[in-house]
PDB file of C-alpha atoms in Angstrom:
ATOM      1  CA  ARG S 150       0.000   0.000   0.000  1.00 88.00           C
ATOM      2  CA  TYR S 151       2.992   2.306   0.407  1.00 93.00           C
ATOM      3  CA  TRP S 152       4.510   1.982  -3.075  1.00 94.00           C
ATOM      4  CA  SER S 153       2.606   5.010  -4.323  1.00 93.00           C
ATOM      5  CA  VAL S 154       3.632   6.953  -1.213  1.00 95.00           C
ATOM      6  CA  LEU S 155       7.317   6.121  -1.779  1.00 95.00           C
ATOM      7  CA  ALA S 156       7.123   7.027  -5.455  1.00 95.00           C
ATOM      8  CA  ALA S 157       5.296  10.316  -4.969  1.00 95.00           C
ATOM      9  CA  ASP S 158       7.062  11.668  -1.905  1.00 96.00           C
ATOM     10  CA  VAL S 159      10.287   9.874  -1.000  1.00 96.00           C
ATOM     11  CA  ALA S 160      12.200   7.795  -3.541  1.00 92.00           C
ATOM     12  CA  GLY S 161      10.567   8.081  -6.976  1.00 90.00           C
ATOM     13  CA  GLU S 162      12.110   9.883  -9.944  1.00 91.00           C
ATOM     14  CA  GLY S 163       9.736  12.784  -9.411  1.00 92.00           C
ATOM     15  CA  ALA S 164       9.496  12.464  -5.630  1.00 95.00           C
ATOM     16  CA  ARG S 165       8.612  15.748  -3.996  1.00 95.00           C
ATOM     17  CA  ALA S 166      11.313  15.330  -1.360  1.00 96.00           C
ATOM     18  CA  ARG S 167      13.807  15.802  -4.194  1.00 96.00           C
ATOM     19  CA  ASP S 168      12.329  19.219  -4.887  1.00 95.00           C
ATOM     20  CA  VAL S 169      13.207  20.131  -1.305  1.00 96.00           C
ATOM     21  CA  ASP S 170      16.714  18.716  -1.875  1.00 96.00           C
ATOM     22  CA  ARG S 171      17.177  21.012  -4.860  1.00 95.00           C
ATOM     23  CA  ARG S 172      15.890  24.019  -2.945  1.00 93.00           C
ATOM     24  CA  PHE S 173      18.412  23.471  -0.169  1.00 93.00           C
ATOM     25  CA  GLU S 174      21.139  22.862  -2.752  1.00 92.00           C
ATOM     26  CA  SER S 175      20.309  26.200  -4.392  1.00 92.00           C
ATOM     27  CA  ASP S 176      20.242  28.124  -1.106  1.00 90.00           C
ATOM     28  CA  ALA S 177      23.209  26.348   0.528  1.00 89.00           C
ATOM     29  CA  PRO S 178      25.414  24.392  -1.949  1.00 91.00           C
ATOM     30  CA  ARG S 179      27.473  22.985   0.926  1.00 91.00           C
ATOM     31  CA  LEU S 180      24.420  20.906   1.943  1.00 88.00           C
ATOM     32  CA  ALA S 181      23.819  19.407  -1.516  1.00 91.00           C
ATOM     33  CA  HIS S 182      25.475  16.042  -0.768  1.00 93.00           C
ATOM     34  CA  LEU S 183      23.311  15.590   2.347  1.00 94.00           C
ATOM     35  CA  ARG S 184      20.006  15.552   0.375  1.00 95.00           C
ATOM     36  CA  ILE S 185      18.216  17.109   3.339  1.00 95.00           C
ATOM     37  CA  GLY S 186      14.674  16.646   2.008  1.00 96.00           C
ATOM     38  CA  THR S 187      15.124  12.982   1.127  1.00 97.00           C
ATOM     39  CA  ARG S 188      16.920  12.335   4.416  1.00 96.00           C
ATOM     40  CA  CYS S 189      14.102  13.801   6.508  1.00 97.00           C
ATOM     41  CA  ALA S 190      11.376  12.091   4.451  1.00 97.00           C
ATOM     42  CA  THR S 191      13.146   8.733   4.727  1.00 97.00           C
ATOM     43  CA  ALA S 192      13.396   9.052   8.505  1.00 97.00           C
ATOM     44  CA  ILE S 193       9.691   9.852   8.764  1.00 97.00           C
ATOM     45  CA  MET S 194       8.861   6.836   6.577  1.00 96.00           C
ATOM     46  CA  LEU S 195      10.855   4.505   8.842  1.00 94.00           C
ATOM     47  CA  TYR S 196       9.070   5.918  11.885  1.00 93.00           C
ATOM     48  CA  SER S 197       5.641   5.429  10.288  1.00 93.00           C
ATOM     49  CA  PHE S 198       5.266   1.739  11.167  1.00 89.00           C
ATOM     50  CA  GLY S 199       4.502   0.480  14.633  1.00 78.00           C
ATOM     51  CA  ALA S 200       4.060   2.407  17.847  1.00 73.00           C
ATOM     52  CA  ARG S 201       4.404   2.032  21.573  1.00 74.00           C
ATOM     53  CA  GLN S 202       1.331   0.712  23.317  1.00 73.00           C
ATOM     54  CA  GLY S 203      -1.242   3.449  23.735  1.00 70.00           C
ATOM     55  CA  GLU S 204       0.493   5.787  21.271  1.00 75.00           C
ATOM     56  CA  GLU S 205      -0.337   6.722  17.713  1.00 81.00           C
ATOM     57  CA  ARG S 206       1.917   5.708  14.868  1.00 86.00           C
ATOM     58  CA  GLY S 207       4.575   8.164  13.810  1.00 91.00           C
ATOM     59  CA  VAL S 208       7.242  10.222  15.498  1.00 93.00           C
ATOM     60  CA  LEU S 209       7.063  13.347  17.604  1.00 93.00           C
ATOM     61  CA  GLU S 210       8.760  16.362  16.072  1.00 94.00           C
ATOM     62  CA  GLY S 211      11.268  16.668  18.932  1.00 94.00           C
ATOM     63  CA  ASP S 212      12.346  13.024  18.615  1.00 94.00           C
ATOM     64  CA  LEU S 213      12.558  13.320  14.827  1.00 96.00           C
ATOM     65  CA  VAL S 214      14.741  16.425  14.968  1.00 96.00           C
ATOM     66  CA  GLN S 215      16.996  14.778  17.555  1.00 95.00           C
ATOM     67  CA  SER S 216      17.471  11.757  15.296  1.00 95.00           C
ATOM     68  CA  LEU S 217      18.433  13.868  12.283  1.00 95.00           C
ATOM     69  CA  ILE S 218      20.826  16.502  13.620  1.00 94.00           C
ATOM     70  CA  GLY S 219      24.557  15.875  13.397  1.00 91.00           C
ATOM     71  CA  PRO S 220      27.911  17.530  12.750  1.00 92.00           C
ATOM     72  CA  GLU S 221      26.763  18.824   9.348  1.00 91.00           C
ATOM     73  CA  ILE S 222      23.043  19.356  10.041  1.00 93.00           C
ATOM     74  CA  ASP S 223      21.836  21.692  12.772  1.00 94.00           C
ATOM     75  CA  ARG S 224      18.398  21.957  14.338  1.00 95.00           C
ATOM     76  CA  SER S 225      17.285  25.004  12.344  1.00 94.00           C
ATOM     77  CA  THR S 226      18.078  23.245   9.043  1.00 94.00           C
ATOM     78  CA  VAL S 227      15.988  20.225  10.046  1.00 96.00           C
ATOM     79  CA  THR S 228      13.007  22.283  11.236  1.00 95.00           C
ATOM     80  CA  THR S 229      13.084  24.354   8.027  1.00 95.00           C
ATOM     81  CA  CYS S 230      13.137  21.163   5.975  1.00 96.00           C
ATOM     82  CA  LEU S 231      10.222  19.678   7.912  1.00 96.00           C
ATOM     83  CA  HIS S 232       8.194  22.831   7.292  1.00 94.00           C
ATOM     84  CA  ASP S 233       8.923  22.543   3.552  1.00 95.00           C
ATOM     85  CA  LEU S 234       7.964  18.857   3.539  1.00 96.00           C
ATOM     86  CA  ARG S 235       4.629  19.638   5.211  1.00 93.00           C
ATOM     87  CA  ASP S 236       3.916  22.134   2.437  1.00 89.00           C
ATOM     88  CA  GLU S 237       5.097  19.920  -0.444  1.00 92.00           C
ATOM     89  CA  LEU S 238       4.479  16.218   0.191  1.00 95.00           C
ATOM     90  CA  LEU S 239       1.223  14.524  -0.706  1.00 94.00           C
ATOM     91  CA  TYR S 240       0.995  11.681   1.836  1.00 95.00           C
ATOM     92  CA  LEU S 241       2.761  13.171   4.854  1.00 95.00           C
ATOM     93  CA  HIS S 242       0.417  13.661   7.814  1.00 92.00           C
ATOM     94  CA  TYR S 243       1.206  15.949  10.726  1.00 90.00           C
ATOM     95  CA  THR S 244      -1.152  15.816  13.677  1.00 83.00           C
ATOM     96  CA  GLY S 245      -0.468  16.395  17.341  1.00 81.00           C
ATOM     97  CA  ARG S 246       3.106  17.394  16.448  1.00 86.00           C
ATOM     98  CA  ARG S 247       3.555  13.836  15.195  1.00 91.00           C
ATOM     99  CA  TYR S 248       4.743  12.955  11.668  1.00 95.00           C
ATOM    100  CA  ARG S 249       3.843   9.845   9.707  1.00 94.00           C
ATOM    101  CA  PHE S 250       3.201   8.705   6.158  1.00 96.00           C
ATOM    102  CA  GLU S 251      -0.112   7.098   5.321  1.00 92.00           C
ATOM    103  CA  PRO S 252      -1.452   5.672   2.040  1.00 92.00           C
ATOM    104  CA  ARG S 253      -4.198   8.284   1.948  1.00 89.00           C
ATOM    105  CA  PRO S 254      -3.931  11.822   0.619  1.00 88.00           C
ATOM    106  CA  ASN S 255      -3.194  14.783   2.852  1.00 91.00           C
ATOM    107  CA  LEU S 256      -4.434  18.324   2.356  1.00 90.00           C
ATOM    108  CA  ASN S 257      -1.676  19.073  -0.161  1.00 91.00           C
ATOM    109  CA  LEU S 258      -2.925  16.366  -2.517  1.00 90.00           C
ATOM    110  CA  LEU S 259      -6.580  17.263  -2.021  1.00 91.00           C
ATOM    111  CA  ILE S 260      -5.814  20.901  -2.818  1.00 93.00           C
ATOM    112  CA  ALA S 261      -3.577  19.953  -5.769  1.00 92.00           C
ATOM    113  CA  GLU S 262      -6.365  17.814  -7.245  1.00 92.00           C
ATOM    114  CA  GLU S 263      -8.813  20.688  -6.900  1.00 94.00           C
ATOM    115  CA  GLU S 264      -6.343  23.058  -8.557  1.00 95.00           C
ATOM    116  CA  LYS S 265      -6.324  20.855 -11.657  1.00 94.00           C
ATOM    117  CA  ARG S 266     -10.086  21.356 -12.043  1.00 95.00           C
ATOM    118  CA  ILE S 267      -9.933  25.161 -11.965  1.00 96.00           C
ATOM    119  CA  GLU S 268     -10.219  26.947 -15.302  1.00 96.00           C
ATOM    120  CA  SER S 269      -7.941  29.895 -16.105  1.00 95.00           C
ATOM    121  CA  GLU S 270     -11.003  32.136 -16.541  1.00 96.00           C
ATOM    122  CA  GLU S 271     -11.998  31.465 -12.935  1.00 97.00           C
ATOM    123  CA  VAL S 272      -8.499  32.378 -11.767  1.00 97.00           C
ATOM    124  CA  LEU S 273      -8.523  35.670 -13.687  1.00 97.00           C
ATOM    125  CA  ALA S 274     -12.016  36.422 -12.394  1.00 97.00           C
ATOM    126  CA  ARG S 275     -10.736  36.074  -8.805  1.00 97.00           C
ATOM    127  CA  ILE S 276      -7.809  38.431  -9.506  1.00 97.00           C
ATOM    128  CA  ARG S 277     -10.144  40.933 -11.141  1.00 96.00           C
ATOM    129  CA  GLY S 278     -12.478  40.700  -8.152  1.00 95.00           C
ATOM    130  CA  ARG S 279      -9.615  41.588  -5.812  1.00 94.00           C
ATOM    131  CA  LEU S 280      -8.740  44.585  -7.994  1.00 94.00           C
ATOM    132  CA  GLU S 281     -12.371  45.729  -8.059  1.00 93.00           C
ATOM    133  CA  SER S 282     -12.505  45.510  -4.260  1.00 90.00           C
ATOM    134  CA  ASP S 283      -9.300  47.537  -4.023  1.00 87.00           C
ATOM    135  CA  LEU S 284     -10.607  50.278  -6.309  1.00 88.00           C
ATOM    136  CA  ALA S 285     -14.004  50.346  -4.589  1.00 88.00           C
ATOM    137  CA  ALA S 286     -12.393  50.668  -1.149  1.00 84.00           C
ATOM    138  CA  THR S 287     -10.418  53.740  -2.251  1.00 80.00           C
ATOM    139  CA  GLY S 288     -13.252  55.305  -4.247  1.00 76.00           C
ATOM    140  CA  ALA S 289     -10.869  55.401  -7.199  1.00 74.00           C
ATOM    141  CA  ARG S 290     -11.811  56.531 -10.685  1.00 77.00           C
ATOM    142  CA  GLY S 291     -10.300  53.772 -12.763  1.00 86.00           C
ATOM    143  CA  VAL S 292     -11.060  51.672 -15.812  1.00 93.00           C
ATOM    144  CA  LEU S 293     -10.328  48.002 -15.228  1.00 95.00           C
ATOM    145  CA  TRP S 294      -9.142  45.690 -18.021  1.00 96.00           C
ATOM    146  CA  PRO S 295     -10.782  47.478 -20.992  1.00 95.00           C
ATOM    147  CA  LEU S 296     -11.286  45.225 -24.017  1.00 92.00           C
ATOM    148  CA  ASP S 297     -11.146  48.100 -26.522  1.00 92.00           C
ATOM    149  CA  PRO S 298     -10.846  51.936 -26.611  1.00 93.00           C
ATOM    150  CA  ALA S 299     -14.643  52.330 -26.446  1.00 93.00           C
ATOM    151  CA  ALA S 300     -14.594  50.865 -22.918  1.00 94.00           C
ATOM    152  CA  ILE S 301     -12.622  53.892 -21.690  1.00 94.00           C
ATOM    153  CA  PRO S 302     -14.979  56.871 -21.148  1.00 93.00           C
ATOM    154  CA  ASP S 303     -14.157  60.134 -22.935  1.00 93.00           C
ATOM    155  CA  ARG S 304     -14.959  63.736 -22.003  1.00 91.00           C
ATOM    156  CA  VAL S 305     -14.843  62.881 -18.291  1.00 89.00           C
ATOM    157  CA  PRO S 306     -13.791  66.030 -16.386  1.00 87.00           C
ATOM    158  CA  ALA S 307     -11.412  64.088 -14.123  1.00 87.00           C
ATOM    159  CA  PHE S 308      -8.145  62.201 -14.312  1.00 89.00           C
ATOM    160  CA  GLN S 309      -8.591  58.464 -14.985  1.00 92.00           C
ATOM    161  CA  VAL S 310      -6.227  55.518 -14.556  1.00 94.00           C
ATOM    162  CA  VAL S 311      -6.671  52.694 -17.047  1.00 96.00           C
ATOM    163  CA  TYR S 312      -5.596  49.341 -15.587  1.00 97.00           C
ATOM    164  CA  LEU S 313      -4.585  47.201 -18.542  1.00 97.00           C
ATOM    165  CA  GLY S 314      -5.522  43.525 -18.529  1.00 96.00           C
ATOM    166  CA  PRO S 315      -3.351  40.388 -18.274  1.00 96.00           C
ATOM    167  CA  ASP S 316      -2.627  40.292 -22.019  1.00 95.00           C
ATOM    168  CA  ALA S 317      -0.632  43.531 -21.664  1.00 96.00           C
ATOM    169  CA  ALA S 318       1.910  41.716 -19.490  1.00 95.00           C
ATOM    170  CA  GLU S 319       2.837  39.492 -22.442  1.00 94.00           C
ATOM    171  CA  ARG S 320       3.497  42.353 -24.905  1.00 95.00           C
ATOM    172  CA  ASP S 321       6.927  43.739 -25.685  1.00 94.00           C
ATOM    173  CA  ALA S 322       7.606  47.476 -25.353  1.00 93.00           C
ATOM    174  CA  ALA S 323       6.709  48.337 -28.952  1.00 94.00           C
ATOM    175  CA  ALA S 324       3.443  46.362 -28.938  1.00 95.00           C
ATOM    176  CA  LEU S 325       2.493  47.842 -25.579  1.00 95.00           C
ATOM    177  CA  GLU S 326       3.026  51.427 -26.755  1.00 94.00           C
ATOM    178  CA  SER S 327       1.017  50.685 -29.893  1.00 94.00           C
ATOM    179  CA  LEU S 328      -1.880  49.428 -27.759  1.00 95.00           C
ATOM    180  CA  VAL S 329      -1.779  52.486 -25.482  1.00 95.00           C
ATOM    181  CA  GLU S 330      -1.587  54.903 -28.423  1.00 93.00           C
ATOM    182  CA  ARG S 331      -4.625  53.268 -30.009  1.00 94.00           C
ATOM    183  CA  MET S 332      -6.578  53.678 -26.771  1.00 94.00           C
ATOM    184  CA  LEU S 333      -5.420  57.278 -26.467  1.00 93.00           C
ATOM    185  CA  GLU S 334      -6.277  58.288 -30.020  1.00 91.00           C
ATOM    186  CA  SER S 335      -9.652  56.627 -30.515  1.00 92.00           C
ATOM    187  CA  HIS S 336     -12.954  56.229 -28.722  1.00 90.00           C
ATOM    188  CA  GLY S 337     -15.329  53.897 -30.511  1.00 82.00           C
ATOM    189  CA  ALA S 338     -15.646  55.000 -34.128  1.00 83.00           C
ATOM    190  CA  GLY S 339     -14.372  58.520 -33.445  1.00 88.00           C
ATOM    191  CA  HIS S 340     -11.358  60.304 -31.993  1.00 91.00           C
ATOM    192  CA  ARG S 341     -10.738  60.722 -28.288  1.00 91.00           C
ATOM    193  CA  GLU S 342     -10.907  64.321 -27.093  1.00 91.00           C
ATOM    194  CA  TYR S 343      -9.588  64.126 -23.505  1.00 89.00           C
ATOM    195  CA  ARG S 344      -6.271  62.455 -24.243  1.00 86.00           C
ATOM    196  CA  ASN S 345      -4.241  64.129 -21.512  1.00 84.00           C
ATOM    197  CA  ALA S 346      -6.573  62.924 -18.732  1.00 88.00           C
ATOM    198  CA  LEU S 347      -5.461  59.281 -18.901  1.00 93.00           C
ATOM    199  CA  ALA S 348      -2.637  57.153 -17.501  1.00 95.00           C
ATOM    200  CA  PHE S 349      -2.160  53.467 -18.220  1.00 97.00           C
ATOM    201  CA  ALA S 350      -1.049  51.010 -15.521  1.00 96.00           C
ATOM    202  CA  VAL S 351       0.849  48.021 -16.936  1.00 97.00           C
ATOM    203  CA  PRO S 352       0.890  44.622 -15.161  1.00 97.00           C
ATOM    204  CA  GLY S 353       4.158  42.734 -14.763  1.00 96.00           C
ATOM    205  CA  ARG S 354       4.543  39.148 -15.925  1.00 95.00           C
ATOM    206  CA  GLY S 355       6.127  37.940 -12.667  1.00 95.00           C
ATOM    207  CA  PRO S 356       3.545  39.477 -10.318  1.00 95.00           C
ATOM    208  CA  LEU S 357       0.768  38.222 -12.594  1.00 97.00           C
ATOM    209  CA  ASP S 358       2.097  34.664 -12.306  1.00 97.00           C
ATOM    210  CA  ASP S 359       2.247  35.066  -8.510  1.00 96.00           C
ATOM    211  CA  ALA S 360      -1.337  36.338  -8.463  1.00 97.00           C
ATOM    212  CA  ARG S 361      -2.494  33.428 -10.630  1.00 97.00           C
ATOM    213  CA  ARG S 362      -0.885  30.868  -8.320  1.00 96.00           C
ATOM    214  CA  ALA S 363      -2.317  32.513  -5.206  1.00 96.00           C
ATOM    215  CA  ALA S 364      -5.788  32.798  -6.740  1.00 97.00           C
ATOM    216  CA  ARG S 365      -5.760  29.167  -7.885  1.00 97.00           C
ATOM    217  CA  GLU S 366      -4.663  27.993  -4.430  1.00 96.00           C
ATOM    218  CA  THR S 367      -7.311  30.111  -2.711  1.00 97.00           C
ATOM    219  CA  ILE S 368     -10.104  28.771  -4.911  1.00 97.00           C
ATOM    220  CA  ALA S 369      -8.924  25.174  -4.433  1.00 96.00           C
ATOM    221  CA  ILE S 370      -8.780  25.503  -0.634  1.00 96.00           C
ATOM    222  CA  GLU S 371     -12.281  26.978  -0.610  1.00 96.00           C
ATOM    223  CA  ALA S 372     -13.509  23.976  -2.626  1.00 94.00           C
ATOM    224  CA  VAL S 373     -11.954  21.512  -0.139  1.00 93.00           C
ATOM    225  CA  ARG S 374     -13.414  23.428   2.808  1.00 92.00           C
ATOM    226  CA  LYS S 375     -16.845  23.290   1.201  1.00 92.00           C
ATOM    227  CA  GLN S 376     -16.537  19.520   0.770  1.00 91.00           C
ATOM    228  CA  THR S 377     -15.718  19.111   4.453  1.00 87.00           C
ATOM    229  CA  LYS S 378     -18.699  21.257   5.490  1.00 86.00           C
ATOM    230  CA  ASP S 379     -21.048  19.358   3.154  1.00 84.00           C
ATOM    231  CA  GLY S 380     -19.868  16.026   4.553  1.00 79.00           C
ATOM    232  CA  ARG S 381     -18.483  14.833   1.215  1.00 80.00           C
ATOM    233  CA  LEU S 382     -14.975  14.755   2.684  1.00 77.00           C
ATOM    234  CA  THR S 383     -13.973  13.596   6.144  1.00 74.00           C
ATOM    235  CA  VAL S 384     -10.909  15.183   7.723  1.00 73.00           C
ATOM    236  CA  GLU S 385      -9.555  15.342  11.238  1.00 74.00           C
ATOM    237  CA  ARG S 386     -10.098  18.377  13.440  1.00 78.00           C
ATOM    238  CA  GLU S 387      -6.467  19.447  13.107  1.00 77.00           C
ATOM    239  CA  GLN S 388      -6.732  19.199   9.336  1.00 81.00           C
ATOM    240  CA  ARG S 389      -9.748  21.516   9.400  1.00 85.00           C
ATOM    241  CA  GLU S 390      -7.697  23.980  11.416  1.00 86.00           C
ATOM    242  CA  GLN S 391      -4.854  23.626   8.905  1.00 86.00           C
ATOM    243  CA  LEU S 392      -7.313  24.321   6.095  1.00 89.00           C
ATOM    244  CA  ASP S 393      -8.414  27.516   7.795  1.00 91.00           C
ATOM    245  CA  GLU S 394      -4.789  28.585   8.299  1.00 91.00           C
ATOM    246  CA  ARG S 395      -3.880  27.789   4.708  1.00 91.00           C
ATOM    247  CA  HIS S 396      -6.886  29.714   3.442  1.00 94.00           C
ATOM    248  CA  GLN S 397      -5.790  32.757   5.421  1.00 95.00           C
ATOM    249  CA  GLY S 398      -2.262  32.390   4.075  1.00 94.00           C
ATOM    250  CA  ALA S 399      -3.368  31.945   0.462  1.00 95.00           C
ATOM    251  CA  THR S 400      -5.716  34.921   0.705  1.00 95.00           C
ATOM    252  CA  ALA S 401      -2.901  37.055   2.123  1.00 95.00           C
ATOM    253  CA  LYS S 402      -0.624  35.966  -0.733  1.00 95.00           C
ATOM    254  CA  LEU S 403      -3.316  36.909  -3.256  1.00 95.00           C
ATOM    255  CA  VAL S 404      -3.807  40.332  -1.679  1.00 93.00           C
ATOM    256  CA  GLY S 405      -0.050  40.944  -1.691  1.00 92.00           C
ATOM    257  CA  ALA S 406       0.327  39.755  -5.290  1.00 94.00           C
ATOM    258  CA  VAL S 407      -2.494  42.029  -6.459  1.00 94.00           C
ATOM    259  CA  GLU S 408      -0.916  44.990  -4.646  1.00 92.00           C
ATOM    260  CA  ARG S 409       2.306  44.369  -6.613  1.00 92.00           C
ATOM    261  CA  LEU S 410       0.557  43.426  -9.857  1.00 95.00           C
ATOM    262  CA  TYR S 411       1.199  46.697 -11.703  1.00 96.00           C
ATOM    263  CA  GLU S 412       4.874  47.460 -12.276  1.00 95.00           C
ATOM    264  CA  ALA S 413       4.780  50.502 -14.585  1.00 95.00           C
ATOM    265  CA  ILE S 414       2.666  53.409 -15.770  1.00 96.00           C
ATOM    266  CA  LEU S 415       2.564  54.902 -19.259  1.00 95.00           C
ATOM    267  CA  ILE S 416       1.421  58.521 -19.300  1.00 94.00           C
ATOM    268  CA  PRO S 417       1.245  60.945 -22.249  1.00 91.00           C
ATOM    269  CA  VAL S 418       3.400  64.057 -21.830  1.00 87.00           C
ATOM    270  CA  ALA S 419       3.978  66.987 -24.160  1.00 80.00           C
ATOM    271  CA  GLU S 420       6.529  66.391 -26.900  1.00 79.00           C
ATOM    272  CA  ARG S 421       8.433  69.618 -27.462  1.00 72.00           C
ATOM    273  CA  GLU S 422      10.383  68.334 -30.443  1.00 74.00           C
ATOM    274  CA  GLY S 423       9.187  66.556 -33.543  1.00 70.00           C
ATOM    275  CA  ALA S 424       5.839  66.320 -35.270  1.00 73.00           C
ATOM    276  CA  ARG S 425       4.009  64.345 -32.596  1.00 78.00           C
ATOM    277  CA  PRO S 426       2.119  66.325 -29.939  1.00 81.00           C
ATOM    278  CA  TYR S 427       2.940  63.871 -27.158  1.00 85.00           C
ATOM    279  CA  ARG S 428       5.148  60.983 -26.164  1.00 88.00           C
ATOM    280  CA  LEU S 429       4.552  58.170 -23.688  1.00 92.00           C
ATOM    281  CA  GLU S 430       6.632  58.472 -20.543  1.00 92.00           C
ATOM    282  CA  ARG S 431       7.200  55.345 -18.485  1.00 94.00           C
ATOM    283  CA  VAL S 432       7.084  55.529 -14.691  1.00 93.00           C
ATOM    284  CA  ASP S 433       8.549  52.486 -12.927  1.00 93.00           C
ATOM    285  CA  LEU S 434       6.374  51.590  -9.938  1.00 91.00           C
ATOM    286  CA  ARG S 435       9.008  49.191  -8.611  1.00 88.00           C
ATOM    287  CA  ALA S 436      11.391  52.097  -8.050  1.00 83.00           C
ATOM    288  CA  GLN S 437       8.844  54.107  -6.071  1.00 78.00           C
ATOM    289  CA  VAL S 438       8.749  54.212  -2.281  1.00 75.00           C
ATOM    290  CA  ALA S 439       5.008  54.055  -1.628  1.00 67.00           C
ATOM    291  CA  SER S 440       3.216  54.472   1.684  1.00 73.00           C
ATOM    292  CA  SER S 441      -0.108  53.215   0.316  1.00 78.00           C
ATOM    293  CA  HIS S 442      -1.018  49.519   0.278  1.00 80.00           C
ATOM    294  CA  SER S 443      -3.745  49.961  -2.327  1.00 86.00           C
ATOM    295  CA  VAL S 444      -3.067  49.575  -6.042  1.00 90.00           C
ATOM    296  CA  HIS S 445      -4.604  52.939  -6.902  1.00 89.00           C
ATOM    297  CA  GLY S 446      -2.819  54.671  -4.039  1.00 88.00           C
ATOM    298  CA  ARG S 447       0.559  53.410  -5.286  1.00 89.00           C
ATOM    299  CA  VAL S 448      -0.231  54.603  -8.821  1.00 91.00           C
ATOM    300  CA  LEU S 449      -1.223  58.099  -7.689  1.00 88.00           C
ATOM    301  CA  GLU S 450       1.855  58.405  -5.489  1.00 89.00           C
ATOM    302  CA  ALA S 451       4.048  57.466  -8.461  1.00 90.00           C
ATOM    303  CA  LEU S 452       2.331  60.168 -10.559  1.00 88.00           C
ATOM    304  CA  ARG S 453       2.717  62.945  -7.991  1.00 85.00           C
ATOM    305  CA  THR S 454       5.110  64.844 -10.314  1.00 81.00           C
ATOM    306  CA  HIS S 455       2.734  64.454 -13.288  1.00 82.00           C
ATOM    307  CA  VAL S 456      -0.774  64.919 -11.899  1.00 81.00           C
ATOM    308  CA  PHE S 457      -1.858  67.710  -9.530  1.00 77.00           C
ATOM    309  CA  GLU S 458      -5.030  68.424  -7.618  1.00 76.00           C
ATOM    310  CA  THR S 459      -4.611  72.204  -8.015  1.00 77.00           C
ATOM    311  CA  LEU S 460      -3.268  74.417 -10.779  1.00 74.00           C
ATOM    312  CA  THR S 461      -0.162  76.404  -9.812  1.00 74.00           C
ATOM    313  CA  PRO S 462       1.525  79.273 -11.686  1.00 79.00           C
ATOM    314  CA  ALA S 463       4.380  76.946 -12.627  1.00 72.00           C
ATOM    315  CA  ARG S 464       1.939  74.494 -14.159  1.00 70.00           C
ATOM    316  CA  LEU S 465       0.170  77.285 -16.050  1.00 74.00           C
ATOM    317  CA  VAL S 466       3.488  78.277 -17.638  1.00 74.00           C
ATOM    318  CA  ALA S 467       4.252  74.677 -18.545  1.00 67.00           C
ATOM    319  CA  LEU S 468       0.816  74.132 -20.044  1.00 65.00           C
ATOM    320  CA  ALA S 469       1.019  77.355 -22.052  1.00 68.00           C
ATOM    321  CA  ARG S 470       4.037  75.969 -23.857  1.00 60.00           C
ATOM    322  CA  LEU S 471       1.955  73.147 -25.294  1.00 51.00           C
ATOM    323  CA  GLY S 472       0.575  75.440 -28.004  1.00 50.00           C
ATOM    324  CA  SER S 473      -2.919  76.514 -28.952  1.00 47.00           C
ATOM    325  CA  ASP S 474      -3.816  73.122 -30.430  1.00 50.00           C
ATOM    326  CA  ARG S 475      -3.493  71.484 -27.014  1.00 44.00           C
TER     327      ARG S 475
END
């Protein structure tokens, strides 16, 4: 009954303990030959059979750590590895501070199976929902993921931030500028009139991937929790508590990923040379020191030298230089 457990977690070609080995090797090359993940998983496997009378199978964390430390492995390395194994392995069970392998799936496998059933549209919908909540909480005037220029209102007597959708993260610089220029120049079948009242927030590929992973994990955990409440899935009390903790952690990761989702802003500024009336200036959000935790707050802080709530004499002089056609 334990062949599948060994193959998936401990000794198979794709065993998840080997992923932990590689992580330790990357962070501390001097530990590579020790294969920390495989070593800890193997010890837990050997402790998973038999028990003293009146005790549950498995090994207490203190006894396990004591059995694994040595001249080359200290306590902190072992405890870090055990934490990683709890997050990665599919058949490792940890209850009452006791570790053991069992030929039945743990929460990691249940959540991983649910993740496979989630469509990409559902993931993007969750990310968009978080963004909508962020904008609503700040009372921001923003346009979220417009499909075409007509989706961006024109002749609005206020500054608007356009939050480009996930496809913008995959475009190179030239394609991105072309997209923004098209949205700036047109509105439906006609020309846009209020072109200097827009800024375009651009998502980053890395943060978008982080947000996708966090959203997928959050949705999967919610599905498992629902199964336990409906009685379709039976889990131990400690596993229910772990589900609640993991849901809180996944939700926090999603919130953090959405806060960091937008990495740059493209804003039209006056072009004083050449035939074009404006050029697109790029503002790097990653280089900004922001005090706000909201997406819109970070964008406005980054634009503090471009957008003003009041008109000052200095700004009047600068605007006058744009010419009568502007």
